[in-house]
Coordinates of C-alpha atoms and ligand atoms in Angstrom, one line a residue:
M1 CA -16.0 -0.1 -105.8
K2 CA -17.3 2.6 -108.3
K3 CA -20.6 0.9 -108.6
S4 CA -21.1 0.7 -104.6
F5 CA -20.0 4.4 -104.2
F6 CA -22.7 5.5 -106.8
A7 CA -25.4 3.3 -105.0
V8 CA -24.4 5.0 -101.8
V9 CA -24.9 8.6 -103.4
L10 CA -28.2 7.5 -104.9
L11 CA -29.4 6.2 -101.6
G12 CA -28.2 9.3 -99.9
L13 CA -29.9 11.5 -102.6
A14 CA -33.1 9.6 -102.2
F15 CA -33.1 9.7 -98.3
G16 CA -32.5 13.4 -98.9
V17 CA -35.5 13.7 -101.1
V18 CA -37.9 11.7 -98.7
A19 CA -36.4 13.7 -95.8
N20 CA -37.2 16.9 -97.7
V21 CA -40.8 15.9 -98.5
Q22 CA -41.2 14.9 -94.9
T23 CA -40.0 18.4 -93.5
E24 CA -42.2 20.0 -96.2
T25 CA -45.3 18.1 -95.0
E26 CA -44.3 18.6 -91.4
S27 CA -44.2 22.5 -92.0
L28 CA -47.5 22.3 -93.8
Y29 CA -49.0 20.5 -90.8
K30 CA -47.5 23.2 -88.6
E31 CA -48.7 26.1 -90.5
H32 CA -52.3 24.7 -91.1
C33 CA -53.2 22.1 -88.6
S34 CA -51.2 22.4 -85.4
S35 CA -53.1 25.2 -84.0
C36 CA -56.2 23.2 -83.8
H37 CA -54.8 19.6 -83.6
G38 CA -51.6 20.3 -81.5
V39 CA -48.2 20.3 -82.7
E40 CA -47.6 16.6 -81.8
R41 CA -51.0 15.8 -83.5
L42 CA -52.3 15.0 -79.9
G43 CA -55.3 17.3 -80.1
G44 CA -56.4 20.8 -79.0
M45 CA -59.6 22.5 -80.3
G46 CA -59.7 19.6 -82.9
P47 CA -59.3 16.1 -82.2
A48 CA -55.9 14.1 -82.0
L49 CA -54.7 13.1 -85.5
L50 CA -53.0 9.7 -84.9
P51 CA -53.5 6.3 -86.7
E52 CA -55.4 4.8 -83.6
N53 CA -57.9 7.8 -83.6
L54 CA -58.5 7.5 -87.2
S55 CA -59.5 3.9 -87.4
R56 CA -63.1 4.6 -88.4
L57 CA -61.9 7.1 -91.3
R58 CA -60.9 5.9 -94.6
K59 CA -57.9 7.7 -96.2
S60 CA -60.1 8.7 -99.1
K61 CA -62.6 10.2 -96.7
A62 CA -59.8 12.1 -94.9
L63 CA -58.7 13.5 -98.2
S64 CA -62.3 14.9 -98.6
V65 CA -62.2 16.1 -95.0
I66 CA -59.3 18.3 -95.6
A67 CA -60.4 19.5 -99.0
N68 CA -64.0 20.2 -98.1
G69 CA -64.1 20.7 -94.3
R70 CA -66.3 18.4 -92.0
A71 CA -69.8 18.7 -91.1
A72 CA -70.7 19.5 -87.6
T73 CA -67.3 20.5 -86.7
Q74 CA -65.0 23.7 -86.8
M75 CA -62.8 21.9 -89.6
P76 CA -62.6 24.4 -92.5
A77 CA -62.0 23.4 -96.2
F78 CA -58.4 23.8 -97.3
E79 CA -59.2 23.1 -101.2
A80 CA -58.6 26.7 -102.2
V81 CA -55.3 26.9 -99.9
L82 CA -53.5 23.6 -100.6
S83 CA -52.8 21.4 -103.7
A84 CA -54.1 18.2 -104.2
E85 CA -50.5 16.8 -103.6
Q86 CA -50.0 18.7 -100.5
I87 CA -53.5 17.4 -99.1
A88 CA -52.6 13.8 -99.9
A89 CA -49.1 14.2 -98.1
L90 CA -50.9 15.5 -95.0
V91 CA -53.2 12.6 -95.1
E92 CA -50.3 10.2 -95.3
H93 CA -48.6 12.3 -92.3
V94 CA -51.6 11.9 -90.1
Y95 CA -51.9 8.1 -90.6
T96 CA -48.2 7.8 -89.7
K97 CA -47.2 6.5 -86.1
P98 CA -45.8 9.5 -84.2
K99 CA -42.2 9.5 -83.2
H100 CA -43.1 9.2 -79.4
K101 CA -46.1 7.0 -78.4
P102 CA -48.5 9.3 -76.6
E103 CA -48.7 8.1 -73.0
W104 CA -50.5 9.4 -70.0
S105 CA -49.9 6.9 -67.0
D106 CA -51.4 6.8 -63.6
Q107 CA -48.2 8.5 -62.3
D108 CA -48.6 11.2 -64.9
I109 CA -52.1 11.9 -63.7
E110 CA -51.0 11.8 -60.0
A111 CA -47.9 14.2 -60.7
S112 CA -50.1 16.7 -62.5
Q113 CA -52.5 17.2 -59.5
I114 CA -52.5 20.7 -58.1
V115 CA -54.2 21.2 -54.7
N116 CA -54.8 24.8 -53.8
F117 CA -57.0 24.2 -50.9
K118 CA -57.6 21.0 -48.8
P119 CA -61.1 19.6 -48.5
K120 CA -63.1 21.7 -45.8
E121 CA -60.3 24.4 -45.8
L122 CA -62.6 26.9 -47.3
P123 CA -65.9 28.0 -45.4
A124 CA -69.1 26.6 -46.5
K125 CA -70.7 30.0 -46.7
P126 CA -70.9 32.2 -50.0
V127 CA -68.9 35.2 -50.0
F128 CA -71.5 37.0 -52.1
D129 CA -75.4 37.5 -51.8
A130 CA -77.5 35.7 -54.5
D131 CA -79.9 32.9 -55.0
M132 CA -77.3 30.1 -55.2
M133 CA -79.5 28.0 -57.2
N134 CA -80.3 30.5 -59.7
L135 CA -76.6 31.1 -60.8
F136 CA -75.3 30.7 -64.3
L137 CA -71.9 29.9 -65.4
V138 CA -71.0 31.3 -68.8
V139 CA -68.1 29.8 -70.8
E140 CA -66.4 32.3 -72.8
L141 CA -64.4 30.3 -75.3
G142 CA -62.9 33.4 -77.0
D143 CA -60.5 34.2 -74.3
H144 CA -60.8 31.0 -72.2
H145 CA -62.6 32.7 -69.2
V146 CA -65.8 31.8 -67.2
T147 CA -68.3 34.2 -65.9
L148 CA -70.4 33.6 -63.0
L149 CA -73.8 35.4 -63.4
N150 CA -76.5 36.2 -60.9
G151 CA -79.7 34.6 -62.5
D152 CA -82.0 37.1 -61.0
T153 CA -80.2 40.5 -61.6
F154 CA -78.2 39.3 -64.7
E155 CA -75.2 41.1 -63.1
P156 CA -71.8 39.5 -63.5
I157 CA -70.5 38.2 -60.0
H158 CA -67.0 37.2 -61.0
R159 CA -64.9 36.4 -64.0
F160 CA -62.0 33.9 -63.9
K161 CA -59.5 32.4 -66.2
S162 CA -60.3 28.8 -67.2
R163 CA -58.1 26.0 -68.8
F164 CA -57.7 26.3 -72.6
A165 CA -60.6 25.3 -74.7
L166 CA -63.2 24.1 -72.1
H167 CA -65.6 21.8 -73.9
G168 CA -69.0 20.2 -72.8
G169 CA -71.0 21.3 -69.9
P170 CA -69.3 21.8 -66.7
K171 CA -70.9 19.7 -64.0
Y172 CA -72.1 20.8 -60.6
S173 CA -71.9 19.1 -57.3
P174 CA -75.4 17.9 -56.0
D175 CA -75.5 20.8 -53.7
G176 CA -74.4 23.3 -56.3
R177 CA -71.5 24.6 -54.3
F178 CA -68.7 23.1 -56.5
V179 CA -68.4 22.8 -60.2
Y180 CA -66.1 20.6 -62.4
F181 CA -64.8 21.8 -65.8
A182 CA -63.1 19.6 -68.4
S183 CA -60.8 21.1 -71.1
R184 CA -60.1 19.4 -74.5
D185 CA -56.5 18.8 -73.4
G186 CA -57.5 16.8 -70.4
W187 CA -57.5 19.2 -67.5
I188 CA -60.1 18.8 -64.9
T189 CA -60.7 21.9 -62.7
K190 CA -62.8 21.8 -59.4
Y191 CA -64.0 25.4 -58.5
D192 CA -65.5 26.4 -55.3
I193 CA -68.5 28.9 -56.3
Y194 CA -69.2 29.9 -52.7
N195 CA -65.4 31.1 -52.4
L196 CA -64.7 32.1 -55.8
K197 CA -61.6 29.9 -55.9
V198 CA -60.0 26.9 -57.8
V199 CA -59.9 24.1 -55.3
A200 CA -57.9 21.6 -57.2
E201 CA -56.8 20.4 -60.7
V202 CA -55.6 17.5 -62.2
R203 CA -54.8 16.3 -65.8
A204 CA -57.0 13.3 -66.6
G205 CA -55.6 12.5 -70.1
I206 CA -54.2 14.0 -73.3
N207 CA -57.4 14.5 -75.2
T208 CA -60.6 14.4 -73.2
R209 CA -64.3 14.4 -74.2
N210 CA -66.3 15.2 -70.9
L211 CA -66.8 14.4 -67.3
A212 CA -69.7 13.5 -65.1
V213 CA -70.3 13.9 -61.3
S214 CA -72.0 11.0 -59.3
S215 CA -75.3 11.8 -57.6
D216 CA -73.7 11.2 -54.2
G217 CA -71.2 14.0 -55.1
K218 CA -68.4 11.7 -54.2
S219 CA -66.7 10.7 -57.5
V220 CA -65.8 12.4 -61.0
M221 CA -65.6 10.2 -64.0
V222 CA -63.6 11.5 -67.1
A223 CA -64.1 10.2 -70.5
N224 CA -61.0 10.3 -72.9
Y225 CA -60.1 10.1 -76.5
L226 CA -56.4 9.8 -75.6
P227 CA -55.6 7.4 -74.0
N228 CA -58.5 5.2 -74.6
N229 CA -59.8 5.1 -71.2
L230 CA -62.2 6.4 -68.4
V231 CA -60.6 7.9 -65.4
L232 CA -62.3 8.0 -61.9
F233 CA -61.4 10.7 -59.3
D234 CA -62.4 11.5 -55.7
A235 CA -64.8 14.4 -56.0
E236 CA -63.4 16.1 -52.9
S237 CA -59.7 16.0 -53.5
L238 CA -59.4 15.0 -57.2
D239 CA -57.3 12.1 -56.0
L240 CA -57.1 9.4 -58.5
M241 CA -59.3 6.4 -57.7
N242 CA -59.1 4.3 -60.8
V243 CA -58.3 4.0 -64.5
Y244 CA -60.5 1.9 -66.8
P245 CA -58.8 1.2 -70.0
V246 CA -61.5 0.8 -72.8
I247 CA -60.8 -2.4 -74.4
N248 CA -63.3 -5.1 -75.5
A249 CA -63.0 -8.9 -75.3
S250 CA -61.1 -9.1 -78.6
G251 CA -58.6 -6.6 -77.6
Q252 CA -59.7 -3.7 -79.6
T253 CA -59.3 -0.4 -77.7
S254 CA -61.8 2.6 -78.1
R255 CA -62.2 6.3 -77.7
V256 CA -65.0 7.1 -75.3
S257 CA -67.6 9.4 -76.9
A258 CA -68.9 10.7 -73.7
V259 CA -69.7 9.5 -70.1
Y260 CA -72.8 10.6 -68.1
N261 CA -74.3 10.2 -64.6
A262 CA -77.4 8.1 -64.5
P263 CA -79.0 9.3 -61.2
P264 CA -81.6 6.5 -60.5
R265 CA -79.2 3.8 -61.4
N266 CA -76.3 5.0 -59.3
T267 CA -74.0 4.4 -62.2
F268 CA -72.0 6.1 -64.8
I269 CA -72.7 5.1 -68.3
A270 CA -70.4 5.7 -71.1
A271 CA -70.8 5.1 -75.0
L272 CA -67.8 4.2 -77.3
K273 CA -66.7 5.4 -80.5
D274 CA -64.7 2.5 -81.9
V275 CA -66.2 -0.5 -80.4
K276 CA -69.9 -1.3 -80.5
E277 CA -70.7 -1.4 -76.8
V278 CA -72.0 0.8 -73.9
W279 CA -70.3 0.5 -70.7
E280 CA -72.1 0.9 -67.3
I281 CA -69.9 1.4 -64.3
P282 CA -71.3 1.5 -60.6
Y283 CA -70.2 4.3 -58.2
R284 CA -67.5 3.2 -56.1
S285 CA -66.5 4.5 -52.6
S286 CA -63.3 6.5 -52.2
D287 CA -61.8 4.0 -49.8
T288 CA -61.5 1.4 -52.4
T289 CA -57.8 1.3 -53.1
L290 CA -56.5 1.5 -56.8
T291 CA -55.7 -1.8 -58.1
T292 CA -53.5 -2.3 -61.1
G293 CA -55.0 -5.7 -61.8
N294 CA -58.3 -6.4 -63.9
R295 CA -59.7 -2.8 -63.7
V296 CA -62.5 -3.5 -66.0
A297 CA -63.9 -6.4 -63.9
E298 CA -66.8 -4.0 -62.5
V299 CA -67.8 -2.9 -65.8
R300 CA -71.2 -4.0 -67.3
T301 CA -70.9 -4.1 -71.1
I302 CA -74.0 -4.0 -73.4
E303 CA -73.6 -4.8 -77.0
V304 CA -75.1 -2.4 -79.5
N305 CA -75.6 -2.4 -83.2
D306 CA -73.5 0.4 -84.2
Y307 CA -70.8 2.9 -82.8
L308 CA -72.4 5.6 -80.6
D309 CA -71.1 8.9 -81.2
D310 CA -73.9 10.9 -80.0
F311 CA -76.6 9.7 -77.3
F312 CA -78.9 10.7 -74.6
F313 CA -81.3 9.2 -72.1
D314 CA -85.0 9.1 -71.3
P315 CA -86.0 11.0 -68.2
D316 CA -85.9 7.7 -66.1
Y317 CA -82.6 6.5 -67.4
K318 CA -84.0 3.2 -68.5
L319 CA -83.3 3.9 -72.2
L320 CA -80.3 5.1 -74.1
I321 CA -81.1 6.7 -77.3
G322 CA -78.1 6.8 -79.7
A323 CA -76.6 7.3 -83.2
S324 CA -73.5 6.9 -85.1
R325 CA -72.4 10.1 -87.1
D326 CA -72.4 8.0 -90.4
A327 CA -75.5 5.9 -89.7
S328 CA -79.0 6.5 -91.3
G329 CA -80.8 5.8 -88.1
G330 CA -80.6 5.8 -84.2
Q331 CA -80.9 2.8 -81.8
V332 CA -82.7 2.4 -78.5
V333 CA -80.8 0.6 -75.9
D334 CA -82.9 -0.8 -73.0
L335 CA -80.4 -0.5 -70.1
D336 CA -82.2 -2.9 -67.7
Q337 CA -82.6 -5.6 -70.4
G338 CA -79.0 -4.9 -71.6
K339 CA -79.9 -4.9 -75.4
V340 CA -81.0 -2.9 -78.3
T341 CA -84.8 -2.9 -78.5
S342 CA -85.7 -0.4 -81.3
S343 CA -84.3 1.6 -84.1
I344 CA -85.3 5.1 -85.0
P345 CA -85.6 6.5 -88.6
L346 CA -83.3 9.5 -88.3
P347 CA -81.5 10.4 -91.5
G348 CA -78.8 13.1 -91.7
M349 CA -76.8 13.6 -88.6
P350 CA -79.1 13.8 -85.5
H351 CA -77.5 15.6 -82.6
L352 CA -79.0 13.5 -79.9
G353 CA -76.6 15.0 -77.3
S354 CA -78.8 18.0 -77.6
G355 CA -82.1 16.1 -77.5
I356 CA -84.8 17.2 -75.2
T357 CA -88.2 15.7 -74.1
W358 CA -91.7 16.9 -73.3
E359 CA -95.2 15.9 -73.1
Y360 CA -97.2 16.3 -76.3
Q361 CA -100.7 15.3 -76.7
D362 CA -100.3 13.0 -73.7
K363 CA -97.4 11.4 -75.4
Q364 CA -93.7 11.7 -74.3
V365 CA -91.8 13.0 -77.4
L366 CA -88.1 13.5 -78.0
A367 CA -86.8 16.3 -80.3
T368 CA -83.5 16.4 -81.7
P369 CA -81.7 19.0 -84.1
N370 CA -79.8 17.7 -87.1
L371 CA -76.1 18.5 -87.7
K372 CA -76.4 18.2 -91.4
E373 CA -79.9 19.1 -92.4
G374 CA -82.1 22.0 -91.5
K375 CA -84.6 20.2 -89.5
V376 CA -85.8 19.2 -86.0
S377 CA -87.1 15.6 -85.7
V378 CA -90.0 15.0 -83.1
I379 CA -90.2 11.4 -82.2
D380 CA -93.1 9.7 -80.3
M381 CA -91.2 7.7 -77.5
S382 CA -93.9 5.0 -77.2
N383 CA -93.4 3.7 -80.6
W384 CA -90.4 5.6 -82.0
E385 CA -92.2 7.0 -85.0
V386 CA -91.2 10.4 -86.4
I387 CA -94.3 12.4 -85.6
K388 CA -93.1 15.7 -87.4
E389 CA -89.9 17.0 -89.1
I390 CA -89.7 20.7 -88.4
Q391 CA -88.0 22.6 -91.2
T392 CA -85.5 25.2 -89.9
E393 CA -83.2 27.7 -91.7
G394 CA -80.2 25.4 -91.4
P395 CA -78.5 22.6 -89.4
G396 CA -78.8 23.2 -85.6
F397 CA -76.5 22.4 -82.8
F398 CA -78.2 23.0 -79.5
M399 CA -81.8 22.7 -78.5
R400 CA -83.4 23.8 -75.2
S401 CA -86.7 24.2 -73.2
H402 CA -87.8 24.2 -69.6
E403 CA -90.9 22.4 -67.9
K404 CA -92.4 25.8 -67.3
S405 CA -92.0 27.1 -70.8
P406 CA -94.5 26.5 -73.7
Y407 CA -91.5 26.9 -76.2
A408 CA -88.4 25.0 -77.4
W409 CA -85.7 26.9 -78.7
V410 CA -83.3 25.7 -81.6
D411 CA -80.3 27.5 -83.2
V412 CA -79.0 27.4 -86.8
F413 CA -75.5 26.9 -86.1
F414 CA -74.2 26.3 -89.6
G415 CA -74.6 27.8 -93.0
P416 CA -75.8 31.3 -94.2
N417 CA -78.4 31.7 -91.6
K418 CA -76.2 31.0 -88.7
E419 CA -77.5 34.5 -87.1
A420 CA -81.2 32.8 -86.7
V421 CA -82.7 31.1 -83.6
H422 CA -86.3 29.5 -84.1
V423 CA -88.9 29.4 -81.2
I424 CA -91.0 26.3 -81.5
D425 CA -94.4 25.9 -79.7
K426 CA -94.3 22.8 -77.9
S427 CA -98.0 22.1 -78.2
T428 CA -98.3 22.6 -82.1
L429 CA -94.7 21.8 -83.2
E430 CA -94.7 24.9 -85.3
I431 CA -92.1 27.6 -85.4
V432 CA -93.8 30.6 -83.8
K433 CA -90.8 33.1 -84.0
T434 CA -87.5 33.5 -85.7
L435 CA -85.1 35.9 -83.9
R436 CA -81.9 37.4 -85.6
P437 CA -80.6 39.3 -82.6
S438 CA -77.1 40.2 -84.3
P439 CA -77.1 40.1 -88.0
G440 CA -74.2 38.2 -89.5
K441 CA -73.1 36.7 -86.2
T442 CA -73.8 33.3 -84.9
A443 CA -76.5 33.1 -82.3
A444 CA -76.5 29.8 -80.5
H445 CA -77.1 27.8 -77.3
V446 CA -79.8 29.0 -74.9
E447 CA -80.3 28.2 -71.3
F448 CA -83.4 29.1 -69.0
T449 CA -83.4 30.7 -65.6
K450 CA -84.5 28.4 -62.5
D451 CA -88.1 29.2 -62.9
G452 CA -88.2 29.1 -66.7
S453 CA -89.2 32.9 -67.0
K454 CA -86.1 34.1 -68.9
V455 CA -83.9 32.7 -71.6
L456 CA -80.1 33.5 -72.2
L457 CA -78.9 33.3 -75.7
S458 CA -75.2 33.6 -76.9
I459 CA -73.8 35.6 -79.7
W460 CA -70.7 33.5 -80.6
D461 CA -68.3 36.2 -81.5
M462 CA -65.1 37.8 -80.1
D463 CA -67.2 40.8 -79.8
G464 CA -70.0 38.9 -78.5
E465 CA -73.0 38.9 -76.0
V466 CA -75.3 37.1 -73.9
I467 CA -78.7 38.2 -74.4
V468 CA -81.6 38.0 -72.0
Y469 CA -85.2 37.2 -73.2
D470 CA -88.5 37.0 -71.5
A471 CA -89.4 33.5 -72.2
T472 CA -93.1 34.3 -72.7
T473 CA -93.2 37.4 -74.5
L474 CA -90.1 36.6 -76.4
K475 CA -89.0 40.2 -75.9
E476 CA -85.2 41.3 -75.6
E477 CA -84.5 42.6 -72.2
K478 CA -80.7 43.0 -71.6
R479 CA -77.4 42.4 -73.5
L480 CA -74.2 41.6 -71.6
P481 CA -70.8 41.9 -73.5
M482 CA -68.8 38.8 -73.5
V483 CA -65.9 37.3 -75.5
K484 CA -67.3 34.5 -77.6
P485 CA -69.7 33.0 -75.0
S486 CA -70.6 29.5 -75.8
G487 CA -72.5 27.4 -73.1
K488 CA -74.4 28.7 -70.3
Y489 CA -75.4 26.6 -67.3
N490 CA -77.9 27.2 -64.6
V491 CA -77.3 25.6 -61.2
W492 CA -80.9 24.6 -60.6
N493 CA -81.7 23.2 -64.1
K494 CA -78.4 21.3 -64.1
T495 CA -78.6 19.8 -60.5
Q496 CA -82.3 18.9 -60.8
Y497 CA -81.9 17.2 -64.1
E498 CA -84.5 19.6 -65.7
R499 CA -86.0 17.7 -68.8
G500 CA -85.5 20.7 -71.1
T501 CA -81.7 21.0 -70.9
S502 CA -78.6 18.9 -71.2
H503 CA -77.3 16.7 -68.4
Ligands
LIG601 FE1 -69.5 19.8 -78.4 C1 -71.2 19.4 -75.4 C2 -69.2 16.3 -78.6 C3 -68.0 20.1 -81.5 C4 -69.7 23.0 -78.0 N1 -70.2 18.1 -77.3 C5 -70.8 18.2 -76.0 C6 -70.9 16.8 -75.5 C7 -70.4 16.1 -76.5 C8 -69.9 16.8 -77.5 C9 -70.3 14.4 -76.2 C10 -71.5 16.4 -74.2 C11 -70.6 16.5 -73.0 C12 -71.2 17.0 -71.6 O1 -71.8 18.1 -71.8 O2 -71.0 16.4 -70.6 N2 -68.8 18.5 -79.8 C13 -68.8 17.1 -79.7 C14 -68.3 16.4 -80.9 O3 -68.2 15.3 -81.2 C15 -68.0 17.6 -81.9 C16 -69.2 17.6 -83.0 C17 -66.8 17.6 -82.5 C18 -65.6 17.7 -81.6 O4 -64.9 18.9 -82.0 O5 -65.5 17.2 -80.5 C19 -68.3 18.7 -81.0 N3 -68.9 21.3 -79.5 C20 -68.4 21.3 -80.7 C21 -67.9 22.6 -81.3 O6 -67.5 22.7 -82.3 C22 -68.5 23.6 -80.4 C23 -69.7 24.2 -81.0 C24 -67.6 24.5 -79.9 C25 -66.5 24.0 -79.0 O7 -66.5 24.2 -77.8 O8 -65.5 23.2 -79.2 C26 -69.1 22.5 -79.2 N4 -70.3 21.0 -76.9 C27 -70.3 22.3 -77.1 C28 -71.0 22.9 -75.8 C29 -71.3 21.8 -75.2 C30 -71.0 20.6 -75.7 C31 -71.2 24.4 -75.5 C32 -72.2 21.9 -73.9 C33 -73.6 22.0 -74.2 C34 -74.6 21.9 -73.0 O9 -75.4 22.9 -73.0 O10 -74.5 21.0 -72.2

């Protein structure tokens, strides 16, 4: 009797200790991690921290990420703030299954839909006067707003509140009237530029990557990390059209790295993060009813040699050039042949998503910044040999040019020289100028005007600016105050799939 009484007390104490450690770790998580990764670990500015999302990250590596930060992300180092035991406890915490399985069903998607205006309810005539093809949208990350900018006068036309933490490029309808935004927490917003109004919104997932709009302007495909799926919407109403669970033949599910529209192919192409496959999905008309049966039947899968965290396409959309963040090289996937046909020697962490192409000495070249090393790799696309590695003052994130510009611009996003932006002569592959427009503040991401005559650069600061340069003389012309402006998106360059910009 006595023995069993003590056993119960000991067990109770042990549970108490475990519960205490758990509560301590939960408070640590709340204090240091939740503002970026979400209170429930479902993601926010940072990715979701759940066992299924961490399948490619060993626990030893997770320890080092928390201690030392993570290259190419906003993840800071916690070594000076947390003890080794606290870091280890946090690692265990994020690899523990959550109390409630995160789910976002078809019904959740449909219930989230907000329709402010029915299709065709708003007039098809702009309520302001400007060249509608030379407008810019500037995403202001600092206070979650978007500014619509006149691309001739550089006067702001309108500023409106966005969803929390927009990420990736907003995508325009082919005529440039509507734009679709995706937020990291899954909200898709359709905005009518002519009428300066939000038309409709829908929450596609819990943790979203990006979206793509079909060339016929009829559908929008959304790539998610959580749930592991692709979600298709009718572009007019944001009505749900289909959900494609991302799963391979062996039953392994995967996050989607990103999805893009491939105009000449009339398909959407997605690369996967946890399964070595590329998915190609043909456009689908909105009158096809949603089926709950085998939804992946219409997907063409292409096996690849490695995961694809980062990728882009050649101008004809015949080739996909991609790389895994941990690999020592990239791979070239021939989309017609449906297989990997070449490899590219690209050490470090090439940021192929920011890759651009141009003609150099009668050759087509691709140039990509590197998220780990201060260099831009220039590659001959006929034989995939590296022609030149241009040394920069630190790892870069975004690279840009324009068909009509002799220059390509690349930022120095990370490290002590983050205030610098390099201008590269596309015909000599030499840096011709390094700009330092706001000492001490990150200068990053440029976008050209429709005719390529001006360049807009962001100063990523709460007290930030968009700076306008003459694209030929490289002289500064104007500064527009903005709240941590990140990406800028020109209607013409985006809708025409201009080679020097992201798609
Ligand atoms: Fe991005 C685009 C992935 C971190 C700002 N980023 C993209 C795209 C992908 C991507 C796949 C292309 C989507 C599109 O346009 O359709 N980004 C990733 C990452 O995997 C990474 C490294 C880690 C993560 O947190 O997800 C990452 N990105 C960041 C940032 O930390 C940045 C600098 C600040 C932020 O907003 O979170 C950032 N990413 C951007 C921007 C674009 C982008 C501004 C659009 C660029 C463009 O001109 O099209």
